[in-house]
PDB file of C-alpha atoms and ligand atoms in Angstrom:
ATOM      1  CA  UNK A   1     163.034  46.766 138.595  1.00 47.00           C
ATOM      2  CA  UNK A   2     166.848  45.824 138.491  1.00 55.00           C
ATOM      3  CA  UNK A   3     169.235  46.933 140.935  1.00 52.00           C
ATOM      4  CA  UNK A   4     171.902  47.960 138.446  1.00 71.00           C
ATOM      5  CA  UNK A   5     169.704  50.241 136.242  1.00 82.00           C
ATOM      6  CA  UNK A   6     165.988  50.408 137.399  1.00 89.00           C
ATOM      7  CA  UNK A   7     164.995  49.352 134.234  1.00 93.00           C
ATOM      8  CA  UNK A   8     162.562  46.412 133.902  1.00 93.00           C
ATOM      9  CA  UNK A   9     163.618  42.623 134.057  1.00 94.00           C
ATOM     10  CA  UNK A  10     164.396  41.341 130.437  1.00 95.00           C
ATOM     11  CA  UNK A  11     161.555  38.896 130.563  1.00 95.00           C
ATOM     12  CA  UNK A  12     159.026  41.687 130.877  1.00 95.00           C
ATOM     13  CA  UNK A  13     161.046  43.672 128.087  1.00 95.00           C
ATOM     14  CA  UNK A  14     160.848  40.546 125.759  1.00 95.00           C
ATOM     15  CA  UNK A  15     157.184  40.145 126.281  1.00 95.00           C
ATOM     16  CA  UNK A  16     156.242  43.786 125.903  1.00 95.00           C
ATOM     17  CA  UNK A  17     157.973  44.108 122.796  1.00 95.00           C
ATOM     18  CA  UNK A  18     157.207  40.608 121.204  1.00 94.00           C
ATOM     19  CA  UNK A  19     160.902  39.589 120.960  1.00 94.00           C
ATOM     20  CA  UNK A  20     160.344  35.905 120.561  1.00 93.00           C
ATOM     21  CA  UNK A  21     163.714  34.550 119.600  1.00 93.00           C
ATOM     22  CA  UNK A  22     164.199  33.939 115.959  1.00 94.00           C
ATOM     23  CA  UNK A  23     166.732  31.167 115.046  1.00 92.00           C
ATOM     24  CA  UNK A  24     167.416  32.673 111.581  1.00 93.00           C
ATOM     25  CA  UNK A  25     168.848  35.683 113.393  1.00 95.00           C
ATOM     26  CA  UNK A  26     171.068  33.421 115.743  1.00 92.00           C
ATOM     27  CA  UNK A  27     168.856  34.703 118.692  1.00 94.00           C
ATOM     28  CA  UNK A  28     169.814  33.266 122.092  1.00 96.00           C
ATOM     29  CA  UNK A  29     169.431  35.736 124.827  1.00 97.00           C
ATOM     30  CA  UNK A  30     171.086  36.099 127.952  1.00 97.00           C
ATOM     31  CA  UNK A  31     168.354  37.227 130.395  1.00 94.00           C
ATOM     32  CA  UNK A  32     170.545  37.059 133.533  1.00 94.00           C
ATOM     33  CA  UNK A  33     171.852  40.570 134.238  1.00 93.00           C
ATOM     34  CA  UNK A  34     174.328  39.008 136.931  1.00 95.00           C
ATOM     35  CA  UNK A  35     175.920  37.205 134.149  1.00 97.00           C
ATOM     36  CA  UNK A  36     175.822  40.094 131.553  1.00 97.00           C
ATOM     37  CA  UNK A  37     177.306  42.196 134.126  1.00 97.00           C
ATOM     38  CA  UNK A  38     180.253  39.600 134.564  1.00 98.00           C
ATOM     39  CA  UNK A  39     180.886  39.606 130.907  1.00 98.00           C
ATOM     40  CA  UNK A  40     180.984  43.539 131.161  1.00 98.00           C
ATOM     41  CA  UNK A  41     183.486  43.516 133.956  1.00 98.00           C
ATOM     42  CA  UNK A  42     185.486  40.965 132.135  1.00 98.00           C
ATOM     43  CA  UNK A  43     185.672  43.520 129.188  1.00 98.00           C
ATOM     44  CA  UNK A  44     186.723  46.413 131.613  1.00 89.00           C
ATOM     45  CA  UNK A  45     187.398  48.525 133.147  1.00 96.00           C
ATOM     46  CA  UNK A  46     185.121  50.363 130.727  1.00 98.00           C
ATOM     47  CA  UNK A  47     185.684  54.111 131.831  1.00 96.00           C
ATOM     48  CA  UNK A  48     186.205  56.408 128.911  1.00 96.00           C
ATOM     49  CA  UNK A  49     185.689  53.238 126.393  1.00 97.00           C
ATOM     50  CA  UNK A  50     183.500  53.510 123.553  1.00 97.00           C
ATOM     51  CA  UNK A  51     182.055  49.850 123.090  1.00 98.00           C
ATOM     52  CA  UNK A  52     180.805  48.454 119.766  1.00 98.00           C
ATOM     53  CA  UNK A  53     178.014  45.991 120.575  1.00 98.00           C
ATOM     54  CA  UNK A  54     176.964  43.790 117.807  1.00 98.00           C
ATOM     55  CA  UNK A  55     173.437  42.267 118.123  1.00 98.00           C
ATOM     56  CA  UNK A  56     172.264  43.831 121.400  1.00 98.00           C
ATOM     57  CA  UNK A  57     168.712  42.097 121.166  1.00 97.00           C
ATOM     58  CA  UNK A  58     166.655  42.943 124.099  1.00 97.00           C
ATOM     59  CA  UNK A  59     169.593  44.718 125.510  1.00 97.00           C
ATOM     60  CA  UNK A  60     170.782  42.588 128.612  1.00 97.00           C
ATOM     61  CA  UNK A  61     174.503  43.054 127.686  1.00 98.00           C
ATOM     62  CA  UNK A  62     174.090  46.669 126.493  1.00 98.00           C
ATOM     63  CA  UNK A  63     172.520  47.447 129.855  1.00 98.00           C
ATOM     64  CA  UNK A  64     175.610  45.946 131.744  1.00 97.00           C
ATOM     65  CA  UNK A  65     178.093  47.754 129.642  1.00 98.00           C
ATOM     66  CA  UNK A  66     176.516  51.076 130.507  1.00 98.00           C
ATOM     67  CA  UNK A  67     176.019  50.291 134.047  1.00 97.00           C
ATOM     68  CA  UNK A  68     179.752  49.356 134.100  1.00 97.00           C
ATOM     69  CA  UNK A  69     180.599  52.782 133.024  1.00 97.00           C
ATOM     70  CA  UNK A  70     181.236  52.676 129.186  1.00 98.00           C
ATOM     71  CA  UNK A  71     181.473  56.078 127.760  1.00 97.00           C
ATOM     72  CA  UNK A  72     179.156  55.256 124.862  1.00 97.00           C
ATOM     73  CA  UNK A  73     177.970  51.978 123.302  1.00 97.00           C
ATOM     74  CA  UNK A  74     177.326  51.656 119.758  1.00 97.00           C
ATOM     75  CA  UNK A  75     174.887  48.849 119.213  1.00 98.00           C
ATOM     76  CA  UNK A  76     174.365  47.398 115.663  1.00 98.00           C
ATOM     77  CA  UNK A  77     171.005  45.218 115.553  1.00 98.00           C
ATOM     78  CA  UNK A  78     169.358  43.838 112.500  1.00 97.00           C
ATOM     79  CA  UNK A  79     166.185  42.965 114.177  1.00 97.00           C
ATOM     80  CA  UNK A  80     163.984  46.011 113.893  1.00 97.00           C
ATOM     81  CA  UNK A  81     161.536  44.336 116.752  1.00 96.00           C
ATOM     82  CA  UNK A  82     164.341  45.238 119.168  1.00 97.00           C
ATOM     83  CA  UNK A  83     164.508  48.923 118.397  1.00 97.00           C
ATOM     84  CA  UNK A  84     161.890  49.950 120.675  1.00 96.00           C
ATOM     85  CA  UNK A  85     163.352  48.244 123.677  1.00 97.00           C
ATOM     86  CA  UNK A  86     166.875  49.544 122.896  1.00 98.00           C
ATOM     87  CA  UNK A  87     165.269  53.183 122.829  1.00 97.00           C
ATOM     88  CA  UNK A  88     164.043  52.751 126.450  1.00 96.00           C
ATOM     89  CA  UNK A  89     167.610  51.957 127.314  1.00 97.00           C
ATOM     90  CA  UNK A  90     168.980  54.922 125.315  1.00 97.00           C
ATOM     91  CA  UNK A  91     166.505  57.241 127.420  1.00 96.00           C
ATOM     92  CA  UNK A  92     167.738  55.708 130.633  1.00 95.00           C
ATOM     93  CA  UNK A  93     171.381  56.621 129.700  1.00 96.00           C
ATOM     94  CA  UNK A  94     171.098  59.838 127.799  1.00 95.00           C
ATOM     95  CA  UNK A  95     173.721  60.537 125.121  1.00 96.00           C
ATOM     96  CA  UNK A  96     175.576  57.208 125.808  1.00 97.00           C
ATOM     97  CA  UNK A  97     173.815  54.513 123.464  1.00 97.00           C
ATOM     98  CA  UNK A  98     173.738  54.985 119.778  1.00 97.00           C
ATOM     99  CA  UNK A  99     171.586  52.378 118.080  1.00 97.00           C
ATOM    100  CA  UNK A 100     172.593  51.517 114.609  1.00 97.00           C
ATOM    101  CA  UNK A 101     169.790  49.372 112.790  1.00 97.00           C
ATOM    102  CA  UNK A 102     171.109  47.070 110.051  1.00 97.00           C
ATOM    103  CA  UNK A 103     173.394  44.212 109.374  1.00 97.00           C
ATOM    104  CA  UNK A 104     176.615  44.213 111.371  1.00 97.00           C
ATOM    105  CA  UNK A 105     178.516  42.710 108.082  1.00 96.00           C
ATOM    106  CA  UNK A 106     177.887  46.109 106.452  1.00 95.00           C
ATOM    107  CA  UNK A 107     178.812  48.338 109.339  1.00 95.00           C
ATOM    108  CA  UNK A 108     182.166  49.906 109.181  1.00 91.00           C
ATOM    109  CA  UNK A 109     183.209  50.794 112.767  1.00 87.00           C
ATOM    110  CA  UNK A 110     186.291  52.862 111.522  1.00 81.00           C
ATOM    111  CA  UNK A 111     183.984  55.257 109.861  1.00 79.00           C
ATOM    112  CA  UNK A 112     181.415  55.442 112.610  1.00 79.00           C
ATOM    113  CA  UNK A 113     183.872  56.079 115.643  1.00 84.00           C
ATOM    114  CA  UNK A 114     186.296  58.805 115.941  1.00 83.00           C
ATOM    115  CA  UNK A 115     186.756  58.386 119.694  1.00 87.00           C
ATOM    116  CA  UNK A 116     189.567  56.130 121.181  1.00 91.00           C
ATOM    117  CA  UNK A 117     189.688  53.669 122.784  1.00 96.00           C
ATOM    118  CA  UNK A 118     187.087  51.507 121.001  1.00 97.00           C
ATOM    119  CA  UNK A 119     186.280  47.874 122.209  1.00 98.00           C
ATOM    120  CA  UNK A 120     184.115  45.364 120.530  1.00 98.00           C
ATOM    121  CA  UNK A 121     181.861  43.455 123.168  1.00 98.00           C
ATOM    122  CA  UNK A 122     179.315  41.008 121.976  1.00 98.00           C
ATOM    123  CA  UNK A 123     177.298  37.848 122.338  1.00 98.00           C
ATOM    124  CA  UNK A 124     177.581  37.310 118.604  1.00 97.00           C
ATOM    125  CA  UNK A 125     174.959  35.773 116.314  1.00 95.00           C
ATOM    126  CA  UNK A 126     176.718  32.503 115.589  1.00 92.00           C
ATOM    127  CA  UNK A 127     175.812  32.462 111.992  1.00 93.00           C
ATOM    128  CA  UNK A 128     178.129  35.356 111.324  1.00 96.00           C
ATOM    129  CA  UNK A 129     180.466  35.165 114.306  1.00 97.00           C
ATOM    130  CA  UNK A 130     183.450  33.836 112.256  1.00 97.00           C
ATOM    131  CA  UNK A 131     183.025  36.186 109.415  1.00 97.00           C
ATOM    132  CA  UNK A 132     182.907  39.045 111.938  1.00 98.00           C
ATOM    133  CA  UNK A 133     185.902  37.989 113.717  1.00 98.00           C
ATOM    134  CA  UNK A 134     187.888  37.529 110.430  1.00 98.00           C
ATOM    135  CA  UNK A 135     187.014  41.014 109.183  1.00 96.00           C
ATOM    136  CA  UNK A 136     188.313  42.445 112.508  1.00 97.00           C
ATOM    137  CA  UNK A 137     191.531  40.284 112.575  1.00 98.00           C
ATOM    138  CA  UNK A 138     192.130  41.379 108.859  1.00 96.00           C
ATOM    139  CA  UNK A 139     191.731  45.079 109.574  1.00 95.00           C
ATOM    140  CA  UNK A 140     194.222  47.285 107.948  1.00 93.00           C
ATOM    141  CA  UNK A 141     196.085  49.134 109.096  1.00 93.00           C
ATOM    142  CA  UNK A 142     197.527  47.430 111.928  1.00 96.00           C
ATOM    143  CA  UNK A 143     197.413  47.874 115.045  1.00 96.00           C
ATOM    144  CA  UNK A 144     193.580  48.181 114.412  1.00 96.00           C
ATOM    145  CA  UNK A 145     191.002  50.601 115.439  1.00 96.00           C
ATOM    146  CA  UNK A 146     190.034  48.538 118.460  1.00 97.00           C
ATOM    147  CA  UNK A 147     192.053  48.065 121.657  1.00 97.00           C
ATOM    148  CA  UNK A 148     190.299  44.556 122.465  1.00 98.00           C
ATOM    149  CA  UNK A 149     187.729  42.126 121.302  1.00 98.00           C
ATOM    150  CA  UNK A 150     185.591  40.410 124.022  1.00 98.00           C
ATOM    151  CA  UNK A 151     183.197  37.902 122.139  1.00 98.00           C
ATOM    152  CA  UNK A 152     181.024  35.070 122.977  1.00 98.00           C
ATOM    153  CA  UNK A 153     181.468  32.044 120.617  1.00 98.00           C
ATOM    154  CA  UNK A 154     180.348  28.443 120.353  1.00 97.00           C
ATOM    155  CA  UNK A 155     183.031  26.638 122.633  1.00 98.00           C
ATOM    156  CA  UNK A 156     184.218  24.613 119.605  1.00 97.00           C
ATOM    157  CA  UNK A 157     184.889  27.929 117.618  1.00 98.00           C
ATOM    158  CA  UNK A 158     186.583  29.510 120.812  1.00 98.00           C
ATOM    159  CA  UNK A 159     188.761  26.221 120.939  1.00 98.00           C
ATOM    160  CA  UNK A 160     189.720  26.965 117.325  1.00 98.00           C
ATOM    161  CA  UNK A 161     190.576  30.695 117.788  1.00 98.00           C
ATOM    162  CA  UNK A 162     193.011  29.979 120.820  1.00 98.00           C
ATOM    163  CA  UNK A 163     194.411  26.564 119.726  1.00 98.00           C
ATOM    164  CA  UNK A 164     198.124  25.955 119.730  1.00 98.00           C
ATOM    165  CA  UNK A 165     199.945  23.808 117.332  1.00 97.00           C
ATOM    166  CA  UNK A 166     199.548  20.195 117.523  1.00 95.00           C
ATOM    167  CA  UNK A 167     195.943  19.568 117.696  1.00 91.00           C
ATOM    168  CA  UNK A 168     192.581  19.048 115.729  1.00 94.00           C
ATOM    169  CA  UNK A 169     191.559  22.456 116.635  1.00 97.00           C
ATOM    170  CA  UNK A 170     194.542  24.322 115.397  1.00 98.00           C
ATOM    171  CA  UNK A 171     193.931  25.884 111.862  1.00 98.00           C
ATOM    172  CA  UNK A 172     193.680  28.801 109.751  1.00 98.00           C
ATOM    173  CA  UNK A 173     191.638  30.863 112.356  1.00 98.00           C
ATOM    174  CA  UNK A 174     194.224  30.008 115.027  1.00 98.00           C
ATOM    175  CA  UNK A 175     196.986  30.954 113.079  1.00 98.00           C
ATOM    176  CA  UNK A 176     195.412  34.354 111.852  1.00 98.00           C
ATOM    177  CA  UNK A 177     194.130  35.000 115.482  1.00 98.00           C
ATOM    178  CA  UNK A 178     197.501  34.192 117.143  1.00 98.00           C
ATOM    179  CA  UNK A 179     199.512  36.041 114.406  1.00 98.00           C
ATOM    180  CA  UNK A 180     197.827  39.362 115.207  1.00 98.00           C
ATOM    181  CA  UNK A 181     196.528  39.074 118.734  1.00 98.00           C
ATOM    182  CA  UNK A 182     196.968  37.425 122.131  1.00 98.00           C
ATOM    183  CA  UNK A 183     193.715  35.311 122.591  1.00 98.00           C
ATOM    184  CA  UNK A 184     192.353  33.417 125.458  1.00 98.00           C
ATOM    185  CA  UNK A 185     189.132  31.923 126.685  1.00 98.00           C
ATOM    186  CA  UNK A 186     187.884  33.873 129.715  1.00 98.00           C
ATOM    187  CA  UNK A 187     185.066  31.552 130.804  1.00 98.00           C
ATOM    188  CA  UNK A 188     182.579  29.131 129.580  1.00 98.00           C
ATOM    189  CA  UNK A 189     178.738  29.865 129.782  1.00 98.00           C
ATOM    190  CA  UNK A 190     176.390  26.768 129.990  1.00 97.00           C
ATOM    191  CA  UNK A 191     173.511  26.509 127.371  1.00 97.00           C
ATOM    192  CA  UNK A 192     171.059  26.892 130.401  1.00 97.00           C
ATOM    193  CA  UNK A 193     172.022  30.692 130.807  1.00 97.00           C
ATOM    194  CA  UNK A 194     170.380  31.356 127.191  1.00 96.00           C
ATOM    195  CA  UNK A 195     166.842  31.833 126.068  1.00 95.00           C
ATOM    196  CA  UNK A 196     166.280  29.573 123.933  1.00 95.00           C
ATOM    197  CA  UNK A 197     169.333  27.352 125.165  1.00 96.00           C
ATOM    198  CA  UNK A 198     171.550  26.476 122.312  1.00 95.00           C
ATOM    199  CA  UNK A 199     172.729  22.893 121.831  1.00 94.00           C
ATOM    200  CA  UNK A 200     176.349  23.526 122.844  1.00 96.00           C
ATOM    201  CA  UNK A 201     178.298  25.290 125.534  1.00 98.00           C
ATOM    202  CA  UNK A 202     179.601  28.860 124.822  1.00 98.00           C
ATOM    203  CA  UNK A 203     182.843  30.601 125.653  1.00 98.00           C
ATOM    204  CA  UNK A 204     183.852  34.054 126.229  1.00 98.00           C
ATOM    205  CA  UNK A 205     186.948  34.829 124.313  1.00 98.00           C
ATOM    206  CA  UNK A 206     189.405  38.005 124.674  1.00 98.00           C
ATOM    207  CA  UNK A 207     191.676  38.905 121.716  1.00 98.00           C
ATOM    208  CA  UNK A 208     194.193  41.880 122.380  1.00 98.00           C
ATOM    209  CA  UNK A 209     195.919  43.198 119.247  1.00 98.00           C
ATOM    210  CA  UNK A 210     199.698  42.462 119.186  1.00 98.00           C
ATOM    211  CA  UNK A 211     201.502  45.914 118.504  1.00 98.00           C
ATOM    212  CA  UNK A 212     203.810  44.535 116.234  1.00 97.00           C
ATOM    213  CA  UNK A 213     202.830  41.007 114.745  1.00 98.00           C
ATOM    214  CA  UNK A 214     205.665  39.073 112.765  1.00 97.00           C
ATOM    215  CA  UNK A 215     206.213  41.147 109.530  1.00 95.00           C
ATOM    216  CA  UNK A 216     204.488  39.482 106.407  1.00 95.00           C
ATOM    217  CA  UNK A 217     202.057  40.187 103.862  1.00 95.00           C
ATOM    218  CA  UNK A 218     198.528  39.221 105.274  1.00 96.00           C
ATOM    219  CA  UNK A 219     197.325  37.852 102.012  1.00 96.00           C
ATOM    220  CA  UNK A 220     200.135  35.658 101.489  1.00 97.00           C
ATOM    221  CA  UNK A 221     199.942  34.379 105.015  1.00 98.00           C
ATOM    222  CA  UNK A 222     196.260  33.459 104.297  1.00 97.00           C
ATOM    223  CA  UNK A 223     197.072  31.671 100.844  1.00 97.00           C
ATOM    224  CA  UNK A 224     199.635  29.576 102.629  1.00 98.00           C
ATOM    225  CA  UNK A 225     197.444  28.691 105.539  1.00 98.00           C
ATOM    226  CA  UNK A 226     194.673  27.940 103.125  1.00 97.00           C
ATOM    227  CA  UNK A 227     196.866  25.646 101.061  1.00 97.00           C
ATOM    228  CA  UNK A 228     198.470  23.816 104.125  1.00 98.00           C
ATOM    229  CA  UNK A 229     195.074  23.474 106.227  1.00 98.00           C
ATOM    230  CA  UNK A 230     193.139  22.700 102.849  1.00 96.00           C
ATOM    231  CA  UNK A 231     194.598  19.242 103.024  1.00 94.00           C
ATOM    232  CA  UNK A 232     195.731  19.179 106.575  1.00 91.00           C
ATOM    233  CA  UNK A 233     196.476  15.231 106.869  1.00 92.00           C
ATOM    234  CA  UNK A 234     198.946  15.775 103.970  1.00 96.00           C
ATOM    235  CA  UNK A 235     202.801  16.541 104.327  1.00 97.00           C
ATOM    236  CA  UNK A 236     203.385  20.067 103.332  1.00 98.00           C
ATOM    237  CA  UNK A 237     205.513  19.116 100.230  1.00 97.00           C
ATOM    238  CA  UNK A 238     202.382  17.856  98.920  1.00 97.00           C
ATOM    239  CA  UNK A 239     199.520  20.265 100.395  1.00 97.00           C
ATOM    240  CA  UNK A 240     201.652  23.413  99.465  1.00 97.00           C
ATOM    241  CA  UNK A 241     201.624  22.447  95.753  1.00 96.00           C
ATOM    242  CA  UNK A 242     198.238  24.151  95.331  1.00 94.00           C
ATOM    243  CA  UNK A 243     200.167  27.289  95.732  1.00 94.00           C
ATOM    244  CA  UNK A 244     201.442  26.637  92.149  1.00 87.00           C
ATOM    245  CA  UNK A 245     205.223  26.945  92.862  1.00 91.00           C
ATOM    246  CA  UNK A 246     207.427  24.319  93.798  1.00 95.00           C
ATOM    247  CA  UNK A 247     206.984  23.786  97.513  1.00 96.00           C
ATOM    248  CA  UNK A 248     210.417  22.235  98.299  1.00 97.00           C
ATOM    249  CA  UNK A 249     212.342  25.582  98.021  1.00 96.00           C
ATOM    250  CA  UNK A 250     209.849  27.518 100.099  1.00 97.00           C
ATOM    251  CA  UNK A 251     210.091  24.931 102.658  1.00 98.00           C
ATOM    252  CA  UNK A 252     213.889  24.943 102.607  1.00 97.00           C
ATOM    253  CA  UNK A 253     213.980  28.697 102.806  1.00 97.00           C
ATOM    254  CA  UNK A 254     211.501  28.715 105.811  1.00 97.00           C
ATOM    255  CA  UNK A 255     213.591  26.047 107.576  1.00 97.00           C
ATOM    256  CA  UNK A 256     210.658  23.437 107.606  1.00 98.00           C
ATOM    257  CA  UNK A 257     210.822  19.776 107.058  1.00 98.00           C
ATOM    258  CA  UNK A 258     208.985  18.892 103.796  1.00 98.00           C
ATOM    259  CA  UNK A 259     207.486  15.746 105.756  1.00 97.00           C
ATOM    260  CA  UNK A 260     205.824  18.088 108.249  1.00 98.00           C
ATOM    261  CA  UNK A 261     202.065  18.717 108.406  1.00 97.00           C
ATOM    262  CA  UNK A 262     200.186  21.818 108.791  1.00 98.00           C
ATOM    263  CA  UNK A 263     198.922  21.295 112.334  1.00 96.00           C
ATOM    264  CA  UNK A 264     202.463  21.041 113.723  1.00 96.00           C
ATOM    265  CA  UNK A 265     203.684  24.317 112.292  1.00 98.00           C
ATOM    266  CA  UNK A 266     203.781  27.466 114.666  1.00 98.00           C
ATOM    267  CA  UNK A 267     202.709  30.778 113.524  1.00 98.00           C
ATOM    268  CA  UNK A 268     206.484  31.753 112.997  1.00 98.00           C
ATOM    269  CA  UNK A 269     206.819  28.899 110.361  1.00 98.00           C
ATOM    270  CA  UNK A 270     203.700  30.110 108.304  1.00 98.00           C
ATOM    271  CA  UNK A 271     205.067  33.733 108.563  1.00 98.00           C
ATOM    272  CA  UNK A 272     208.354  32.370 107.052  1.00 98.00           C
ATOM    273  CA  UNK A 273     206.515  30.548 104.381  1.00 98.00           C
ATOM    274  CA  UNK A 274     204.662  33.480 103.527  1.00 98.00           C
ATOM    275  CA  UNK A 275     207.910  35.627 103.299  1.00 97.00           C
ATOM    276  CA  UNK A 276     209.416  32.817 101.083  1.00 97.00           C
ATOM    277  CA  UNK A 277     206.515  32.906  98.800  1.00 96.00           C
ATOM    278  CA  UNK A 278     206.792  36.765  98.575  1.00 94.00           C
ATOM    279  CA  UNK A 279     210.496  36.271  97.723  1.00 93.00           C
ATOM    280  CA  UNK A 280     209.809  33.564  95.145  1.00 89.00           C
ATOM    281  CA  UNK A 281     207.329  35.784  93.414  1.00 82.00           C
ATOM    282  CA  UNK A 282     210.209  38.306  93.248  1.00 71.00           C
TER     283      UNK A 282
HETATM  284  N1  LIG B   1     173.132  40.596 122.965  1.00 68.22           N
HETATM  285  C1  LIG B   1     171.974  39.910 123.305  1.00 68.22           C
HETATM  286  C2  LIG B   1     172.071  38.987 124.427  1.00 68.22           C
HETATM  287  O1  LIG B   1     173.153  38.721 124.862  1.00 68.22           O
HETATM  288  O2  LIG B   1     171.044  38.635 125.029  1.00 68.22           O
HETATM  289  C3  LIG B   1     171.649  39.063 121.915  1.00 68.22           C
HETATM  290  C4  LIG B   1     172.485  38.086 121.405  1.00 68.22           C
HETATM  291  S1  LIG B   1     172.021  37.157 120.323  1.00 68.22           S
HETATM  292  C5  LIG B   1     173.156  35.720 120.406  1.00 68.22           C
HETATM  293  C6  LIG B   1     172.536  37.756 118.681  1.00 68.22           C
HETATM  294  C7  LIG B   1     171.899  39.095 118.290  1.00 68.22           C
HETATM  295  O3  LIG B   1     172.472  39.569 117.069  1.00 68.22           O
HETATM  296  C8  LIG B   1     170.428  39.036 118.129  1.00 68.22           C
HETATM  297  O4  LIG B   1     169.773  40.085 118.824  1.00 68.22           O
HETATM  298  C9  LIG B   1     170.211  39.258 116.709  1.00 68.22           C
HETATM  299  O5  LIG B   1     168.980  39.868 116.301  1.00 68.22           O
HETATM  300  C10 LIG B   1     171.411  39.906 116.073  1.00 68.22           C
HETATM  301  N2  LIG B   1     171.880  39.710 114.676  1.00 68.22           N
HETATM  302  C11 LIG B   1     171.742  38.591 114.007  1.00 68.22           C
HETATM  303  N3  LIG B   1     172.300  38.792 112.702  1.00 68.22           N
HETATM  304  C12 LIG B   1     172.835  40.177 112.835  1.00 68.22           C
HETATM  305  C13 LIG B   1     173.373  40.961 111.656  1.00 68.22           C
HETATM  306  N4  LIG B   1     173.728  40.466 110.632  1.00 68.22           N
HETATM  307  N5  LIG B   1     173.707  42.178 112.095  1.00 68.22           N
HETATM  308  C14 LIG B   1     173.426  42.718 113.429  1.00 68.22           C
HETATM  309  N6  LIG B   1     172.911  41.970 114.391  1.00 68.22           N
HETATM  310  C15 LIG B   1     172.365  40.866 114.113  1.00 68.22           C
END
């Protein structure tokens, strides 16, 4: 039994339901309910909040989110083996857990949740973590349907998300994340906390949507960063040629030196370039 919710320990749940971790599903389970409680509190307070959890697995984080007072948890899980274990949690918290079997990449939260606020809290499967994050960061309209994302990533990815200009980690993902949100690393989680332990340290990242990001067309911003970071060692006057328009007037309009490199340009510079590209297209 566990003090927080009188459900059985997660090791027992895994044994009873035959939930041996599958690498192909990015399964690294958190079995320490003190740690899942810490993650849920870091995403809180949860009173009145509808939480979307991607990949609940045996339900360690799900249980913590419910014990910490989430109004409702909508849990999207691709592994059918986990559904019976999740149903036991649903029975312990009647009407507060909705289990959605299937692929999170096909799940449209906007269609599934009419309540607000909505928050995404997840120990993500690493193989689709970046794709999911990009889909949430490119939500339209903006501000998005969620009030916060609290997500576990491999530390190297977390560092790319929160990176400031001037270093190796700064890239397309940093620009997109920082354009639309305020992102920060909350804390690191050592591999030994997972079963099986992954090769690398993980980090919990919080992203809070900016109510009014610098105005520009998102797709043009993405085109500019794709071109600039596609050849990140080159000067922008060279790398931006892939935009198929003369980079020099764009750089002049954006007030950026033609000899500058992508990793030194702050978000405001990329936004200025996207606006210049829009103006150039007429
Ligand atoms: N939340 C659990 C925990 O913290 O112990 C499990 C986290 S584990 C890193 C990732 C979970 O995502 C697994 O349960 C896995 O089956 C699930 N998963 C993998 N790919 C998925 C997908 N495409 N859609 C939904 N869930 C997926």
